[in-house]
């Protein structure tokens, strides 16, 4: 099934969001950081970067790989591929939320998604209004700085992948494969879209500078504890062949509800 990304959303504090909407920088964390305890509940995932849970033996050699000795046995293995990630909520088109009679699209972002990302009063929702321009700027910036990079949605199928030997092989050969698979339990609600680059020098974090030509359009929505956020798009125009929206009014409405 074809999908169409309508909006990109990030929930955080203003001091973190302004790195993007003011300075045009993506503050990217290493993938391994999401296994640590200094993130919000909605960011921490101890399975982040896991590539297999098939029992394995770890061997080592002291004679140039002529003979091997057993170092130990393990089950869960991770891949540290020096990937740095910027995570967002991807609001995608789904026909069941489209009101054809009034040519409006209404989608509700539930509090149960927002709650694990809540950082107290002042937490806000940053919305990128023109996603295609943002995606293009990401690719252009990564290429400018000579970085291997990738963009795409996260698949919540890691539970199945971990026991698949083909996934282990693909994750070892593809530097980005392990970035785009997560467990489903509680995480599929995130509808996550990721922007990722490879930094071989392993900094604490990486700031990718986008071209600051002021063409990106942002909206900042203050959030209230316990409230859902409804998003209404209007005046949608559709591709005749794909049947997916290609344009909509920039007068987007946001509603707060329980």
Coordinates of C-alpha atoms in Angstrom, one line a residue:
X1 CA 0.0 0.0 0.0
X2 CA 1.3 3.4 -1.0
X3 CA 1.6 6.0 1.8
X4 CA 1.7 9.8 1.8
X5 CA 3.5 11.7 4.5
X6 CA 1.4 14.8 5.3
X7 CA 3.2 16.4 8.3
X8 CA 6.2 15.8 10.5
X9 CA 5.8 16.4 14.2
X10 CA 8.2 16.5 17.2
X11 CA 7.2 16.8 20.8
X12 CA 9.8 18.4 23.1
X13 CA 10.7 21.5 25.1
X14 CA 11.1 24.8 23.3
X15 CA 14.8 25.0 24.0
X16 CA 15.3 21.7 22.1
X17 CA 12.8 22.4 19.3
X18 CA 14.3 25.8 18.5
X19 CA 17.6 24.1 17.4
X20 CA 15.6 23.2 14.3
X21 CA 13.1 26.0 13.8
X22 CA 15.5 28.8 14.7
X23 CA 19.0 27.5 13.8
X24 CA 18.0 25.0 11.1
X25 CA 20.0 22.3 12.8
X26 CA 19.1 18.6 13.4
X27 CA 20.4 17.6 16.9
X28 CA 21.0 14.0 16.3
X29 CA 21.7 11.4 19.0
X30 CA 23.7 8.1 18.5
X31 CA 21.5 5.1 18.2
X32 CA 23.1 3.5 21.2
X33 CA 21.9 6.5 23.4
X34 CA 18.3 5.3 23.2
X35 CA 19.2 2.3 25.4
X36 CA 20.3 4.6 28.2
X37 CA 18.3 6.1 31.1
X38 CA 18.7 9.8 30.3
X39 CA 15.9 9.9 27.8
X40 CA 12.2 10.2 28.3
X41 CA 10.1 7.1 28.7
X42 CA 8.9 7.4 25.1
X43 CA 12.5 7.5 23.8
X44 CA 14.1 4.7 25.8
X45 CA 14.2 1.3 24.1
X46 CA 16.6 -1.3 25.4
X47 CA 16.2 -3.3 22.2
X48 CA 17.4 -0.4 20.0
X49 CA 19.9 -1.7 17.5
X50 CA 19.4 -5.4 18.4
X51 CA 20.1 -7.6 15.4
X52 CA 19.6 -11.2 16.7
X53 CA 18.4 -13.2 19.8
X54 CA 19.6 -16.5 18.4
X55 CA 22.1 -18.1 20.9
X56 CA 25.7 -17.6 19.6
X57 CA 29.2 -18.3 20.7
X58 CA 31.8 -15.6 20.7
X59 CA 35.3 -16.8 19.7
X60 CA 38.7 -15.1 19.6
X61 CA 42.1 -16.0 18.1
X62 CA 45.6 -15.3 19.3
X63 CA 47.4 -16.9 16.3
X64 CA 46.2 -15.0 13.3
X65 CA 42.9 -16.9 13.0
X66 CA 44.5 -20.3 12.8
X67 CA 42.7 -21.5 15.9
X68 CA 39.8 -20.1 17.9
X69 CA 39.0 -20.1 21.6
X70 CA 35.6 -19.6 23.3
X71 CA 35.3 -16.2 24.9
X72 CA 31.7 -16.7 26.0
X73 CA 28.1 -17.3 24.8
X74 CA 25.4 -14.7 24.2
X75 CA 21.9 -14.5 23.0
X76 CA 20.9 -10.9 22.3
X77 CA 23.4 -9.1 20.0
X78 CA 23.4 -5.4 19.1
X79 CA 25.0 -3.5 16.2
X80 CA 26.9 -0.3 17.0
X81 CA 27.1 1.2 13.5
X82 CA 27.8 4.8 14.5
X83 CA 24.3 5.8 13.3
X84 CA 23.0 9.2 14.6
X85 CA 19.3 9.7 14.6
X86 CA 16.6 12.4 14.5
X87 CA 13.2 11.0 15.3
X88 CA 9.8 12.5 14.4
X89 CA 6.1 11.5 14.3
X90 CA 4.9 11.0 10.8
X91 CA 1.3 11.9 10.2
X92 CA 0.4 9.9 7.1
X93 CA -2.7 9.9 4.9
X94 CA -5.3 7.3 5.8
X95 CA -8.5 7.3 3.7
X96 CA -10.7 6.5 6.8
X97 CA -10.0 9.9 8.2
X98 CA -10.9 11.8 5.1
X99 CA -14.3 13.6 4.8
X100 CA -14.8 13.7 1.1
X101 CA -18.1 15.7 1.4
X102 CA -16.3 18.6 3.0
X103 CA -12.9 17.9 1.6
X104 CA -11.3 17.7 5.1
X105 CA -8.9 15.4 6.8
X106 CA -9.1 15.0 10.5
X107 CA -6.6 13.1 12.6
X108 CA -6.2 12.8 16.4
X109 CA -2.8 12.5 18.0
X110 CA -3.7 10.7 21.3
X111 CA -2.4 11.7 24.7
X112 CA -1.1 8.1 25.2
X113 CA 1.5 8.9 22.5
X114 CA 2.3 12.3 24.0
X115 CA 2.5 11.2 27.6
X116 CA 5.8 9.3 27.4
X117 CA 7.4 12.3 25.8
X118 CA 6.0 14.8 28.3
X119 CA 8.6 16.9 30.0
X120 CA 6.5 19.1 32.2
X121 CA 4.8 22.4 31.6
X122 CA 6.2 24.1 28.5
X123 CA 6.3 20.9 26.4
X124 CA 5.2 21.7 22.9
X125 CA 4.4 20.1 19.6
X126 CA 6.6 21.4 16.7
X127 CA 5.0 20.8 13.3
X128 CA 6.8 21.0 10.0
X129 CA 4.3 22.2 7.5
X130 CA 6.2 21.5 4.2
X131 CA 7.7 18.0 4.7
X132 CA 9.0 17.6 1.2
X133 CA 11.2 20.7 1.6
X134 CA 12.5 19.4 4.9
X135 CA 13.3 16.0 3.5
X136 CA 15.2 17.6 0.5
X137 CA 17.2 19.8 2.9
X138 CA 18.2 16.8 5.0
X139 CA 19.5 14.9 1.9
X140 CA 21.3 18.0 0.6
X141 CA 23.0 18.7 3.9
X142 CA 24.1 15.1 4.4
X143 CA 25.6 15.1 0.9
X144 CA 27.3 18.4 1.5
X145 CA 29.1 17.1 4.5
X146 CA 29.9 13.7 2.9
X147 CA 27.7 11.7 5.2
X148 CA 26.1 8.3 4.5
X149 CA 22.5 9.0 5.3
X150 CA 19.0 7.5 5.2
X151 CA 15.4 8.6 5.8
X152 CA 12.3 6.5 6.2
X153 CA 9.6 5.2 8.5
X154 CA 10.3 2.7 11.3
X155 CA 8.8 -0.8 11.0
X156 CA 7.6 -2.4 14.2
X157 CA 8.5 -5.9 13.4
X158 CA 11.8 -6.4 15.3
X159 CA 10.3 -9.3 17.4
X160 CA 10.0 -11.3 14.2
X161 CA 13.3 -10.1 12.7
X162 CA 15.5 -11.1 15.7
X163 CA 14.9 -14.8 15.1
X164 CA 15.5 -14.5 11.3
X165 CA 19.0 -15.3 10.2
X166 CA 18.5 -13.4 7.0
X167 CA 17.8 -10.3 9.1
X168 CA 21.1 -10.8 10.9
X169 CA 22.9 -11.0 7.6
X170 CA 21.2 -7.9 6.2
X171 CA 21.8 -5.9 9.3
X172 CA 25.5 -6.7 9.3
X173 CA 25.8 -5.8 5.6
X174 CA 23.6 -2.7 5.6
X175 CA 24.7 0.2 7.9
X176 CA 21.1 1.4 8.2
X177 CA 19.1 -1.8 8.5
X178 CA 19.0 -1.9 12.3
X179 CA 17.9 1.7 12.5
X180 CA 14.5 1.2 11.0
X181 CA 13.2 -1.8 13.0
X182 CA 11.8 -1.7 16.5
X183 CA 9.7 -3.9 18.7
X184 CA 5.9 -3.4 18.4
X185 CA 5.0 -3.5 22.1
X186 CA 4.0 0.1 22.9
X187 CA 6.2 1.6 20.2
X188 CA 4.0 1.3 17.1
X189 CA 1.9 4.2 18.5
X190 CA 4.9 6.4 17.8
X191 CA 4.5 6.2 14.0
X192 CA 8.1 7.1 13.9
X193 CA 10.0 8.6 11.0
X194 CA 13.8 8.7 11.3
X195 CA 16.5 10.7 9.7
X196 CA 19.9 9.1 10.1
X197 CA 23.6 9.7 9.3
X198 CA 26.8 7.8 10.0
X199 CA 29.5 9.5 12.0
X200 CA 32.6 7.4 12.2
X201 CA 34.3 9.6 14.7
X202 CA 31.6 8.9 17.3
X203 CA 30.8 12.3 18.8
X204 CA 28.5 12.6 21.8
X205 CA 25.9 14.0 19.4
X206 CA 25.9 15.4 15.9
X207 CA 24.3 18.7 14.7
X208 CA 23.5 18.6 11.0
X209 CA 23.3 22.1 9.6
X210 CA 20.5 22.5 7.0
X211 CA 20.5 25.3 4.5
X212 CA 19.0 28.2 6.3
X213 CA 17.0 29.9 3.6
X214 CA 13.9 30.4 5.7
X215 CA 11.8 28.2 3.3
X216 CA 10.8 25.7 6.0
X217 CA 7.5 26.5 7.7
X218 CA 6.9 25.6 11.3
X219 CA 3.9 25.7 13.7
X220 CA 4.4 25.4 17.5
X221 CA 1.5 24.1 19.5
X222 CA 1.5 24.3 23.3
X223 CA 0.4 21.1 25.0
X224 CA -1.7 20.5 28.0
X225 CA -1.3 17.5 30.3
X226 CA -3.8 14.7 29.5
X227 CA -5.1 16.3 26.3
X228 CA -5.3 14.8 22.8
X229 CA -4.5 17.0 19.8
X230 CA -6.7 17.0 16.8
X231 CA -5.3 18.0 13.4
X232 CA -7.6 19.2 10.6
X233 CA -6.4 19.7 7.0
X234 CA -8.6 21.2 4.3
X235 CA -8.8 21.9 0.6
X236 CA -6.9 18.7 -0.3
X237 CA -5.9 18.1 -3.9
X238 CA -5.3 14.5 -5.0
X239 CA -3.1 12.8 -7.6
X240 CA -5.4 11.4 -10.2
X241 CA -3.4 8.1 -10.5
X242 CA -2.3 7.4 -7.0
X243 CA -5.4 8.8 -5.2
X244 CA -3.2 10.4 -2.6
X245 CA -3.2 14.1 -1.5
X246 CA -0.4 16.2 -3.0
X247 CA -1.5 19.6 -1.7
X248 CA -3.7 21.0 1.1
X249 CA -4.3 24.4 2.6
X250 CA -1.7 25.9 4.8
X251 CA -4.5 27.0 7.2
X252 CA -4.2 23.9 9.4
X253 CA -6.3 23.8 12.5
X254 CA -5.3 22.2 15.7
X255 CA -7.8 21.2 18.4
X256 CA -7.3 20.2 22.1
X257 CA -9.6 17.4 23.4
X258 CA -9.8 14.7 26.0

